[in-house]
GROMACS .gro file of C-alpha atoms in nm:
model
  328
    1UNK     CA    1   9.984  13.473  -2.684
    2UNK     CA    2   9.734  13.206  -2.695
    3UNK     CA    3   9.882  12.828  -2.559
    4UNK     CA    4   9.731  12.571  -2.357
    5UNK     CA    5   9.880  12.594  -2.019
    6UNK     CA    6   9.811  12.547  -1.688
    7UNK     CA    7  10.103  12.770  -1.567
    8UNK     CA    8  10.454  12.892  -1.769
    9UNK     CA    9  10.627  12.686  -1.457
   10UNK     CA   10  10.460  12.401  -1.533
   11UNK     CA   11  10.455  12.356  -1.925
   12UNK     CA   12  10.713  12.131  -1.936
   13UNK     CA   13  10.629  11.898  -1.656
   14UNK     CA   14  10.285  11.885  -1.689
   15UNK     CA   15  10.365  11.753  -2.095
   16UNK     CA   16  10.590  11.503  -1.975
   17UNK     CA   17  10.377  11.364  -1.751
   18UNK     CA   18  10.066  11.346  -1.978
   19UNK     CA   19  10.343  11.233  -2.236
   20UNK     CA   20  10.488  10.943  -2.077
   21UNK     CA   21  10.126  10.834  -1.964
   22UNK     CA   22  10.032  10.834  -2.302
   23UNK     CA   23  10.280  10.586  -2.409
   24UNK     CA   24  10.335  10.417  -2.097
   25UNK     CA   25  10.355  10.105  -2.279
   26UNK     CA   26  10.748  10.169  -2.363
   27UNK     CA   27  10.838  10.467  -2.143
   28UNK     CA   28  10.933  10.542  -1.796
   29UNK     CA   29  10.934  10.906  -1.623
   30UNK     CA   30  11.281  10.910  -1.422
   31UNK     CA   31  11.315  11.098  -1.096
   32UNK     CA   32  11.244  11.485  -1.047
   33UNK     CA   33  11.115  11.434  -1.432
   34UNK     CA   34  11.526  11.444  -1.535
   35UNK     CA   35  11.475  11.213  -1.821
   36UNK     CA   36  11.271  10.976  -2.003
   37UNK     CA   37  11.426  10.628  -2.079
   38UNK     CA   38  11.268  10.298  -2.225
   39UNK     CA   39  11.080  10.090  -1.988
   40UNK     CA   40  11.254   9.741  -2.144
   41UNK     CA   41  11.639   9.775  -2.107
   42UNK     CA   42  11.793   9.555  -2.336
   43UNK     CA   43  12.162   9.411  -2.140
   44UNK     CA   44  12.493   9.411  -2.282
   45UNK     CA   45  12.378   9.701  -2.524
   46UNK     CA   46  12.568  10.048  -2.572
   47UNK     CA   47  12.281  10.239  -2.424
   48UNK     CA   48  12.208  10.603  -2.659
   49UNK     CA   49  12.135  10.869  -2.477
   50UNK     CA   50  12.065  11.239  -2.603
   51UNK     CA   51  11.874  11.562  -2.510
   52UNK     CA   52  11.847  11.909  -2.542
   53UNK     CA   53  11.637  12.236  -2.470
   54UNK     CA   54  11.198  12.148  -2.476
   55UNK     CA   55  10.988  12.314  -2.770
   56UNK     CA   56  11.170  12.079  -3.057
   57UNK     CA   57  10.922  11.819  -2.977
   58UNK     CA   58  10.898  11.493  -3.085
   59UNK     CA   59  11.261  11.567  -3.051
   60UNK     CA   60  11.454  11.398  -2.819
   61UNK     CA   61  11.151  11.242  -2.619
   62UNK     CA   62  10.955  11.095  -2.902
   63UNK     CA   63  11.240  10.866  -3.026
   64UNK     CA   64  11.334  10.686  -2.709
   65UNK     CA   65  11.225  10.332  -2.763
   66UNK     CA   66  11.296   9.993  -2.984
   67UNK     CA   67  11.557  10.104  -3.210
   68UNK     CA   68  11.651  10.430  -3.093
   69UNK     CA   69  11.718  10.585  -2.832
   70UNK     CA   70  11.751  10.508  -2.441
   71UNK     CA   71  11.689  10.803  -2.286
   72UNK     CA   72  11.627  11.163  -2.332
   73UNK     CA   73  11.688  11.463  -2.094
   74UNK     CA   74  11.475  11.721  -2.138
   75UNK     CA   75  11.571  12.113  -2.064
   76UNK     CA   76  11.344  12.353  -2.026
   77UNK     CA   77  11.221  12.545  -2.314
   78UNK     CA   78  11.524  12.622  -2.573
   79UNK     CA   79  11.760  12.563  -2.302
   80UNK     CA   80  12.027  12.298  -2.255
   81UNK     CA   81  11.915  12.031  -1.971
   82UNK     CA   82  12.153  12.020  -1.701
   83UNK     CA   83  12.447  11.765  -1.675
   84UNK     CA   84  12.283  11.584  -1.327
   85UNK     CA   85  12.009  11.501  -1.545
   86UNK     CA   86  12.274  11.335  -1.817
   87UNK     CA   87  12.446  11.167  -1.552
   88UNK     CA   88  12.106  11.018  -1.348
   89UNK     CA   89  11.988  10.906  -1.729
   90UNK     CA   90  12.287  10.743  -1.798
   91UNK     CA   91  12.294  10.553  -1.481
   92UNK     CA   92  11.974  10.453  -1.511
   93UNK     CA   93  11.990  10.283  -1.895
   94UNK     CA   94  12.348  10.193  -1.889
   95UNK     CA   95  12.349   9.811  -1.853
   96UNK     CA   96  12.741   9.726  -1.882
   97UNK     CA   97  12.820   9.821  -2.255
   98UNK     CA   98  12.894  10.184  -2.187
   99UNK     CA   99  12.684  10.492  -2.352
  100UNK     CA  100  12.681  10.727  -2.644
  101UNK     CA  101  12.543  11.108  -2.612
  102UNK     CA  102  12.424  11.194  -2.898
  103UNK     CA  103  12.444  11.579  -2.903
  104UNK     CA  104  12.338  11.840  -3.115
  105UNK     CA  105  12.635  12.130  -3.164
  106UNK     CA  106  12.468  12.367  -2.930
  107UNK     CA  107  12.718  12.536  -2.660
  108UNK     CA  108  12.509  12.469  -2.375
  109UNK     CA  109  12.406  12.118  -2.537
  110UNK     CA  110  12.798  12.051  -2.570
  111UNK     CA  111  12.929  12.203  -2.238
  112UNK     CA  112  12.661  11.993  -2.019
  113UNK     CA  113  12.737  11.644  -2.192
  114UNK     CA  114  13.063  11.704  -2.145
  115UNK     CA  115  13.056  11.759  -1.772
  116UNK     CA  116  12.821  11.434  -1.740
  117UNK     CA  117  13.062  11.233  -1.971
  118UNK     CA  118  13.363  11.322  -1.741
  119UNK     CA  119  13.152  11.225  -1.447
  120UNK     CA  120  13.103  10.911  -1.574
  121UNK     CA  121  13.291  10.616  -1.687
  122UNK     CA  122  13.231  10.416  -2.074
  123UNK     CA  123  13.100  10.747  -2.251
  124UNK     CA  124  13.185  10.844  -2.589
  125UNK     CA  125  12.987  11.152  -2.778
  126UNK     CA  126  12.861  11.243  -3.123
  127UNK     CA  127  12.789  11.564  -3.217
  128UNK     CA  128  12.553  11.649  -3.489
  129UNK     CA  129  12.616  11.993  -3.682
  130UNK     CA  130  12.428  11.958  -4.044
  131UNK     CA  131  12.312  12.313  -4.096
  132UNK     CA  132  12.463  12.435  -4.389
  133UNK     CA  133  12.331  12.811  -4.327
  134UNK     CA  134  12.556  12.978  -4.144
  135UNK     CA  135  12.893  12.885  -3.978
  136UNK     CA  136  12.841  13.033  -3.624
  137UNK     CA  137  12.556  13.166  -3.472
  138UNK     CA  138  12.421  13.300  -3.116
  139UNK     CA  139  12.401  12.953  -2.978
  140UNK     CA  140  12.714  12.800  -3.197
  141UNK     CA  141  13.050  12.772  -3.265
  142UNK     CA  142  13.029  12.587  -3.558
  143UNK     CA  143  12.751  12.498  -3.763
  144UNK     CA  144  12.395  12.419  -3.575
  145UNK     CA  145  12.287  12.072  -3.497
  146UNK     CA  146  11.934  12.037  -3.594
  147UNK     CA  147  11.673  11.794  -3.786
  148UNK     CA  148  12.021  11.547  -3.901
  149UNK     CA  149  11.996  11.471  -3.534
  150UNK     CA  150  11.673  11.260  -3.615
  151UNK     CA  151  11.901  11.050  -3.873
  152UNK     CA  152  12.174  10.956  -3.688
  153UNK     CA  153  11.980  10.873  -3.365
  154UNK     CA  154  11.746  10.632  -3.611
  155UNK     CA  155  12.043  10.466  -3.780
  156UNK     CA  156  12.328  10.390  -3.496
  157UNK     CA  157  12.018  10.361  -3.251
  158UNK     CA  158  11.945  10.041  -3.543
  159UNK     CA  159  12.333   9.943  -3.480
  160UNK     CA  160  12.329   9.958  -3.107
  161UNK     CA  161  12.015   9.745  -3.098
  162UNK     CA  162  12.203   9.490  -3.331
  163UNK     CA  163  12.497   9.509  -3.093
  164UNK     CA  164  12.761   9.688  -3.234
  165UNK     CA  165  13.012   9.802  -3.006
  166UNK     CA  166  13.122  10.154  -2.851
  167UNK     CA  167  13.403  10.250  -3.032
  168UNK     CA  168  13.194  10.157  -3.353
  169UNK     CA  169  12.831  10.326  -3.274
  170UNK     CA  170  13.040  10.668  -3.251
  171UNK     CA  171  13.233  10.600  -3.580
  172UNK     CA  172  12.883  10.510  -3.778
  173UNK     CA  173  12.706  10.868  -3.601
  174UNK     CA  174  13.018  11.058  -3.709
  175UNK     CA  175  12.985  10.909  -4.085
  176UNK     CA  176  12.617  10.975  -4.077
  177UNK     CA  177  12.643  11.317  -3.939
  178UNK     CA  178  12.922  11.399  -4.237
  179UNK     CA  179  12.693  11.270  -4.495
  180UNK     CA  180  12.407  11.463  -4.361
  181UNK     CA  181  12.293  11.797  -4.476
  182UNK     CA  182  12.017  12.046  -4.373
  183UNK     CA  183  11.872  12.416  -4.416
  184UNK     CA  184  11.532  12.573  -4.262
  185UNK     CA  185  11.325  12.836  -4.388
  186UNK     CA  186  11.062  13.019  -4.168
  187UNK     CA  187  10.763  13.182  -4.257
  188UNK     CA  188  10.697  13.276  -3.875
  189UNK     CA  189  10.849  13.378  -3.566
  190UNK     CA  190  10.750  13.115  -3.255
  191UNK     CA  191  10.665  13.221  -2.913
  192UNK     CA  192  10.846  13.072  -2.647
  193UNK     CA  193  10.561  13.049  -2.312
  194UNK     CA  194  10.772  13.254  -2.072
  195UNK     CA  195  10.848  13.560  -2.304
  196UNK     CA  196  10.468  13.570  -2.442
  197UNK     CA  197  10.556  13.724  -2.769
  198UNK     CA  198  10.701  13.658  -3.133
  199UNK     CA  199  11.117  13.554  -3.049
  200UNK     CA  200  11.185  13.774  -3.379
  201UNK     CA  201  10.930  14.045  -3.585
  202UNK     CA  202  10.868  13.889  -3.941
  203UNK     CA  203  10.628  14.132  -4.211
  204UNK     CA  204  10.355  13.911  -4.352
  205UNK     CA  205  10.520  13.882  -4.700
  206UNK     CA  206  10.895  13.809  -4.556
  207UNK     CA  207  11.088  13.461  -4.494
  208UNK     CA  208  11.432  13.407  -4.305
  209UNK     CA  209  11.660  13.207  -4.531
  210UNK     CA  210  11.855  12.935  -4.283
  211UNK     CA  211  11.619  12.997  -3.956
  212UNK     CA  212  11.773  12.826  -3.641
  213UNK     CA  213  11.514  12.553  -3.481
  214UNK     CA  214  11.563  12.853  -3.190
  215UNK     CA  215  11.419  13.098  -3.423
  216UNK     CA  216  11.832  13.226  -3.460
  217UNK     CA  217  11.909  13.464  -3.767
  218UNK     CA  218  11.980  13.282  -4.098
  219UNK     CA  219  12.129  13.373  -4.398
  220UNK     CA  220  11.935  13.683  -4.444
  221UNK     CA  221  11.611  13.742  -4.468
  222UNK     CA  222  11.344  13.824  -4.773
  223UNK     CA  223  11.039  13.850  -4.957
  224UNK     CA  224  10.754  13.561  -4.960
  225UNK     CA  225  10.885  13.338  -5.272
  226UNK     CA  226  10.689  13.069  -5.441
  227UNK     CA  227  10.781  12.693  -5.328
  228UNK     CA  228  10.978  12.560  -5.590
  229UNK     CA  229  11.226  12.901  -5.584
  230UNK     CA  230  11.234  12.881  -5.184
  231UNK     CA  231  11.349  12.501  -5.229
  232UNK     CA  232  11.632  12.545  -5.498
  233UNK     CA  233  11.773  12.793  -5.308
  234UNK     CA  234  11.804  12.575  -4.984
  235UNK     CA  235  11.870  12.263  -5.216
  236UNK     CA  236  12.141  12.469  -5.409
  237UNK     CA  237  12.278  12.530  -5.070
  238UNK     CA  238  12.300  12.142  -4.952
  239UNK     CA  239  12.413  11.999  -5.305
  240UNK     CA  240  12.740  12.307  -5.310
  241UNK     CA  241  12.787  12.238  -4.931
  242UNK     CA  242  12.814  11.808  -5.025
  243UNK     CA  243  13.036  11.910  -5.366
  244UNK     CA  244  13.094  11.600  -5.570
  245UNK     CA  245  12.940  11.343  -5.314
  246UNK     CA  246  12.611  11.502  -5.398
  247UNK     CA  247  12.516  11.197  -5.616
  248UNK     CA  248  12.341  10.857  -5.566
  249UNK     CA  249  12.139  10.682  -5.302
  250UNK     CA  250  11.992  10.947  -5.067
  251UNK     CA  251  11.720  10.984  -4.769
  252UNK     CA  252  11.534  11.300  -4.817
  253UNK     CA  253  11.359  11.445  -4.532
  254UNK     CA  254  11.146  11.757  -4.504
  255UNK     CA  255  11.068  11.841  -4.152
  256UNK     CA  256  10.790  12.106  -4.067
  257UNK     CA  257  10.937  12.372  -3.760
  258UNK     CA  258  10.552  12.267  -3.608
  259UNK     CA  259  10.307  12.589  -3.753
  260UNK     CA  260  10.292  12.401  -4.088
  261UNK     CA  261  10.062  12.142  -4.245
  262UNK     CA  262  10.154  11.843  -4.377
  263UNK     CA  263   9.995  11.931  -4.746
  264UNK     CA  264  10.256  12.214  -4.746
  265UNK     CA  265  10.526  11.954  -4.645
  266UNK     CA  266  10.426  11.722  -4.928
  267UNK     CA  267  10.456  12.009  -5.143
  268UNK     CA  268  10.801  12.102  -5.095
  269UNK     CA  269  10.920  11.742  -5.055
  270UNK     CA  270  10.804  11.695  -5.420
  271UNK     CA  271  10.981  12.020  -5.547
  272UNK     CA  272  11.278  11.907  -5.356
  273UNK     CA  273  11.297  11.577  -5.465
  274UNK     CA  274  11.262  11.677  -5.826
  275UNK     CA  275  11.499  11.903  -5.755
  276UNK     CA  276  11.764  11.684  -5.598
  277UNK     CA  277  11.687  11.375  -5.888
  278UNK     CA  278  11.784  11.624  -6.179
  279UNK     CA  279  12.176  11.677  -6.014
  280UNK     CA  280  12.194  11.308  -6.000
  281UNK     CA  281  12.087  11.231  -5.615
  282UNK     CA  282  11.838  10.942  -5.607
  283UNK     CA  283  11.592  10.926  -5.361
  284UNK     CA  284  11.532  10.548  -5.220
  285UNK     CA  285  11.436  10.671  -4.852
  286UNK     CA  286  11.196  10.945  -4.770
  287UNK     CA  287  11.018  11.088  -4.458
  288UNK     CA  288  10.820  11.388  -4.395
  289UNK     CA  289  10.659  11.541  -4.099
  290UNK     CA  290  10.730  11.803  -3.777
  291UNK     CA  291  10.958  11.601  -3.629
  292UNK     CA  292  11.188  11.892  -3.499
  293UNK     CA  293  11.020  12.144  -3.445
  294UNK     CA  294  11.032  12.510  -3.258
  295UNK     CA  295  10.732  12.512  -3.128
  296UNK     CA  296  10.444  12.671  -3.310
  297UNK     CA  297  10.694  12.830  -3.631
  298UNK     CA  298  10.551  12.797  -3.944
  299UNK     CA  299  10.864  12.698  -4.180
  300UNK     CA  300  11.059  12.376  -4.262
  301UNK     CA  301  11.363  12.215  -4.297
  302UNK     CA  302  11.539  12.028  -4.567
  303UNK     CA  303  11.765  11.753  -4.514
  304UNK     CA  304  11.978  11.522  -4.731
  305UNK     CA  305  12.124  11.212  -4.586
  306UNK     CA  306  12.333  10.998  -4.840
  307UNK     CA  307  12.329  10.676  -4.776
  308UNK     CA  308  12.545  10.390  -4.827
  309UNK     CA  309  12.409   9.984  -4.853
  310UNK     CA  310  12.480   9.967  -4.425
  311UNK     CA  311  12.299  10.272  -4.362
  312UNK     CA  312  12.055  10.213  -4.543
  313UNK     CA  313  11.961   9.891  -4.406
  314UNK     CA  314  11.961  10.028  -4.047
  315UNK     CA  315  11.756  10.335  -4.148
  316UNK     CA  316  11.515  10.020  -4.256
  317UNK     CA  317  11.537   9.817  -3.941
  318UNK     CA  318  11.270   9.826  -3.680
  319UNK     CA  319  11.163  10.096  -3.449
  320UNK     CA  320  10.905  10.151  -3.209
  321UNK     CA  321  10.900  10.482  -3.065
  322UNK     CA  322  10.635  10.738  -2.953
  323UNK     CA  323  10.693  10.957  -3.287
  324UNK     CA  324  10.864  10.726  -3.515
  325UNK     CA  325  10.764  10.361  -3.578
  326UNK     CA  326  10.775  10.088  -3.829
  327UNK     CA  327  10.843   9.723  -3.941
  328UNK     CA  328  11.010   9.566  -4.152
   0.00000   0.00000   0.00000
């Protein structure tokens, strides 16, 4: 195993403090490094607040800011933070209007919120589950929340900062989250710091079909295809999953699992797209980039948000985050 570190006890602290010095500008380190949460509170609005186990980075850390989200607690690596550190973040960003988790369907993710939500007072929860590859898994009951999360934070994170209320924010993340759709595809194992080795053996000319962002079994696993067959499989998978709705106005987003280069990324986001336009979705939003990752994996993820005229204009509005910024 080859990793810059200082220590495998102090990976994760040592990278949030050179992260939130970095960006210092819009972020705040809270106490006993339990969360990060903007540094400009905005009053009177439902404050967002989500999480989950280190290694997935950007994810949750990189999208607190303008826009987004509030906070984010961070767990160690592939494990679910702990619910003190849900209930000190939501203290700390709550200014009056009551909070949202936004959670990814993770058992330890789920359990944790919960226990901080019934600790607190003005919390409602939305939990993400867009992997269409397999119905439970070793961290699941249910199907696995994974890069979806990204789209829901950026487009009720755009309602909350416009004011909408409590009640409504969770509504919106549940609509997004049901019109969201994703499946990953490794090429690699990744190597979590404390073990030192590969999570899963992989031959050099095998894939796994429907990786976890954990480096879980998918759908099974097989010999190195070309791109375009690797991405009608996985956006065969999405379009049968979404039936009939699988038409009009979509975001398309191909996320790389952090071991892959962006020219690969490009490369399936054109077969995709292609792909996607010839069953009659149309893609009007796009992004691509590791933006949840699992660790160093080489592999992606494809995901297909469709979008309706209100979504679509928060998935537009401003946000200034560490990973994820624009105007308009």
């Amino acid at each position: 195993m080859k990793k810059f570190m200082n220590s495998v006890d102090t990976v994760l602290t040592e990278s949030l403090d050179g992260f939130v010095a970095a960006h210092g500008d819009i972020l705040v380190l809270g106490d006993e490094h339990k969360f990060v949460r903007r540094k400009a509170l905005k009053p009177g609005k439902v404050a967002l607040i989500s999480g989950g186990g280190s290694g997935h980075e950007p994810l949750h850390g990189g999208f607190v800011g303008h826009g987004m989200l509030d906070a984010a607690c961070p767990g160690q690596v592939f494990t679910s933070p702990t619910p003190d550190q849900m209930l000190a973040a939501a203290q700390a960003v709550d200014t009056g209007a009551g909070c949202l988790f936004i959670v990814k369907n993770y058992e330890g993710d789920v359990m944790n919120f919960d226990m901080a939500a019934e600790m607190s007072e003005g919390v409602m929860k939305v939990v993400t589950n867009d992997d269409v590859a397999v119905e439970n898994s070793s961290y699941t009951t249910g199907r696995r929340g994974v890069a979806g999360t990204l789209v829901v934070e950026k487009i009720v994170g755009a309602a909350a900062e416009l004011g909408m209320a409590l009640p409504d924010l969770k509504a919106l993340g549940d609509r997004v989250n049901a019109a969201t759709r994703s499946m990953g595809v490794a090429l690699t194992s990744c190597t979590v710091p404390a073990a030192g080795r590969p999570t899963f053996e992989i031959g050099d000319n095998e894939m796994e079909f429907g990786v976890g962002i954990h480096g879980e079994p998918g759908r099974r696993r097989d010999t190195l295809k070309s791109a375009d067959a690797i991405t009608e499989e996985v956006c065969t998978a999405i379009a049968d999953d979404l039936g009939g709705r699988a038409k009009g106005p979509a975001l398309l987003f191909v996320n790389g699992f952090g071991g892959t280069p962006l020219m690969e990324l490009y490369l399936m986001y054109n077969s995709a797209r292609r792909m996607f336009e010839e069953t009659g979705v149309t893609v009007t939003r796009s992004l691509v980039g590791s933006y949840v990752t699992s660790l160093d994996m080489a592999g992606c993820s494809i995901t297909l948000s469709l979008l309706d005229d209100e979504m679509t204009m928060l998935w537009d509005a401003p946000v200034h985050t560490a990973a994820l910024r624009w105007r308009m």
